Short mmCIF file of C-alpha atoms in Angstrom, two decimals:
data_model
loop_
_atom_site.label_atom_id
_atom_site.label_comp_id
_atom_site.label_asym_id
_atom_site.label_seq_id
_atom_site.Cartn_x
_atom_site.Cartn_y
_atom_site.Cartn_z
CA UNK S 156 -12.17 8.79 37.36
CA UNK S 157 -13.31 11.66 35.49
CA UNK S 158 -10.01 12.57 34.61
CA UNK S 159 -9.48 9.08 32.78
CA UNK S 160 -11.87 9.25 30.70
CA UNK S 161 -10.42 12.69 28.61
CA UNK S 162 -7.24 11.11 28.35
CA UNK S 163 -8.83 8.08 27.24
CA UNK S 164 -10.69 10.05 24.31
CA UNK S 165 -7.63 11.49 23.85
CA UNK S 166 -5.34 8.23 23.50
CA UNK S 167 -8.35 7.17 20.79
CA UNK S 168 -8.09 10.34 18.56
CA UNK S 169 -4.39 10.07 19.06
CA UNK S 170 -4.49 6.52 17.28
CA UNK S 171 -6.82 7.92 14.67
CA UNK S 172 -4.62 10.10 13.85
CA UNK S 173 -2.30 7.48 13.65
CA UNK S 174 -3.92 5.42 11.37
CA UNK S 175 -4.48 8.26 9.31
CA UNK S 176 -0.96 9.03 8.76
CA UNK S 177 -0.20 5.58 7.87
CA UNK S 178 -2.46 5.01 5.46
CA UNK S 179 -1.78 8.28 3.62
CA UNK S 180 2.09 6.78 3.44
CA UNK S 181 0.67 3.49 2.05
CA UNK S 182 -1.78 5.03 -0.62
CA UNK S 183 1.43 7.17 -1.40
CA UNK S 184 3.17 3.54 -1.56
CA UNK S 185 1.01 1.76 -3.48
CA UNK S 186 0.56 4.81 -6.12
CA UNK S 187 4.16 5.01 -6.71
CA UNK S 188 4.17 1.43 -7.39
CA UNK S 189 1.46 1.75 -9.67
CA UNK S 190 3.02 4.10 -11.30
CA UNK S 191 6.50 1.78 -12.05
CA UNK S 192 4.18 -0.78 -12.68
CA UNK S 193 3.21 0.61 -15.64
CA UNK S 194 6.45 1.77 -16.67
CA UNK S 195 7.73 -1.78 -16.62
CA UNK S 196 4.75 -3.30 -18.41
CA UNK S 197 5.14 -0.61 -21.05
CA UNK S 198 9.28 -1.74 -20.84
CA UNK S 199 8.14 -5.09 -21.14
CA UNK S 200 6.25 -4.72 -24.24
CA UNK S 201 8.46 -2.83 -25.83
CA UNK S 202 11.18 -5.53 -25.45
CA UNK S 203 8.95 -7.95 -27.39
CA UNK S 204 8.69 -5.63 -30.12
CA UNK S 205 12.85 -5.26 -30.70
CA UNK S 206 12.98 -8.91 -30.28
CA UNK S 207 15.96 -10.00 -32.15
CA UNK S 208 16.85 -6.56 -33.40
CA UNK S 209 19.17 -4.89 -31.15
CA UNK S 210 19.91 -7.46 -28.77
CA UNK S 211 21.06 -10.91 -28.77
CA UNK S 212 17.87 -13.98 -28.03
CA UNK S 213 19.48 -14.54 -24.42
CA UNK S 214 20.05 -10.86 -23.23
CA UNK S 215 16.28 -10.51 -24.22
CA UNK S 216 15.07 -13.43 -22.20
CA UNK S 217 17.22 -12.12 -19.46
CA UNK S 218 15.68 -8.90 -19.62
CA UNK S 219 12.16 -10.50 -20.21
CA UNK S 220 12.72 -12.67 -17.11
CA UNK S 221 13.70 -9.56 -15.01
CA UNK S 222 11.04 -7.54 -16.56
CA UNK S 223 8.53 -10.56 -15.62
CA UNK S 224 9.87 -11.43 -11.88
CA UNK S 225 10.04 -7.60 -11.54
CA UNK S 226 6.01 -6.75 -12.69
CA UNK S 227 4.87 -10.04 -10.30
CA UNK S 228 6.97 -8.59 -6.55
CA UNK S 229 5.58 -5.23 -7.46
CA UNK S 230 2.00 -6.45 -7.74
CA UNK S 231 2.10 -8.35 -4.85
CA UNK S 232 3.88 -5.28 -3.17
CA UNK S 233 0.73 -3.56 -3.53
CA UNK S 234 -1.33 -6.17 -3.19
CA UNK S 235 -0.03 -6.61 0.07
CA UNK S 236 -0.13 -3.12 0.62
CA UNK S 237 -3.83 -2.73 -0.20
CA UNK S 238 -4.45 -5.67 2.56
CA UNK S 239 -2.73 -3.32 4.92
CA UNK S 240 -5.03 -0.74 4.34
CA UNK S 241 -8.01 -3.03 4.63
CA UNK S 242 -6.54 -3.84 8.12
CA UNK S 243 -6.26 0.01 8.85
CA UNK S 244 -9.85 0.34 8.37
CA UNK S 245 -11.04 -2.28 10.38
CA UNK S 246 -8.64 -1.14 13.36
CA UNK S 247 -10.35 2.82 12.27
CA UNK S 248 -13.41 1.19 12.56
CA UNK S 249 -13.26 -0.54 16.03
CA UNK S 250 -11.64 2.35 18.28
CA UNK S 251 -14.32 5.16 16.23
CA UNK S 252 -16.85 2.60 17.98
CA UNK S 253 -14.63 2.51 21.16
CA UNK S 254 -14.56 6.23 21.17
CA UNK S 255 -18.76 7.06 20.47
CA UNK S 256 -18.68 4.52 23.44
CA UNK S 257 -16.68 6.62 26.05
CA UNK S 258 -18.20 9.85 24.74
CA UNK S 259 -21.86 7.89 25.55
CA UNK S 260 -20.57 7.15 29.19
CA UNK S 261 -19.79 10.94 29.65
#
């Protein structure tokens, strides 16, 4: 029985480890979004200032609309992405609790 309980604590810091990992991907994620977030926005902007200068009213409102439709899936990208972090921490949360648990039974 003994024996279970080590690989038990060892499963748990396994899954930390886990979760650790994936969160670093999705705060990798959700920064490189950021990051062409801003880019667009800044596109964006600048399309409204050559309005009707280099391109024609409908390839502007095109690009506007792709610009637009782009900025909104990215921010819910990371919006969602940011939930999936929140959910990382709570699962963090629950086996650290699970593990000070087994340690207290040793």
């Amino acid at each position: 029985m003994s024996e279970e309980r080590p690989s038990e604590l060892k499963v748990l810091r396994d899954q930390l480890r886990e979760l650790d990992d994936m969160e670093m991907m999705l705060y990798g994620t959700i920064g490189r979004n950021i990051e062409l977030l801003h880019k667009l926005i800044d596109e964006s902007k600048r399309l409204e200032e050559i309005k009707g200068t280099e391109i024609t009213s409908d390839r502007l409102k095109d690009a506007r609309e792709f610009l637009h439709s782009s900025i909104y899936e990215l921010s819910y990208n990371v919006a969602e992405n940011i939930h999936r972090v929140v959910i990382l921490h709570e699962l963090r949360r629950k086996i650290i609790e699970k593990y000070v648990e087994q340690l207290a039974i040793q």
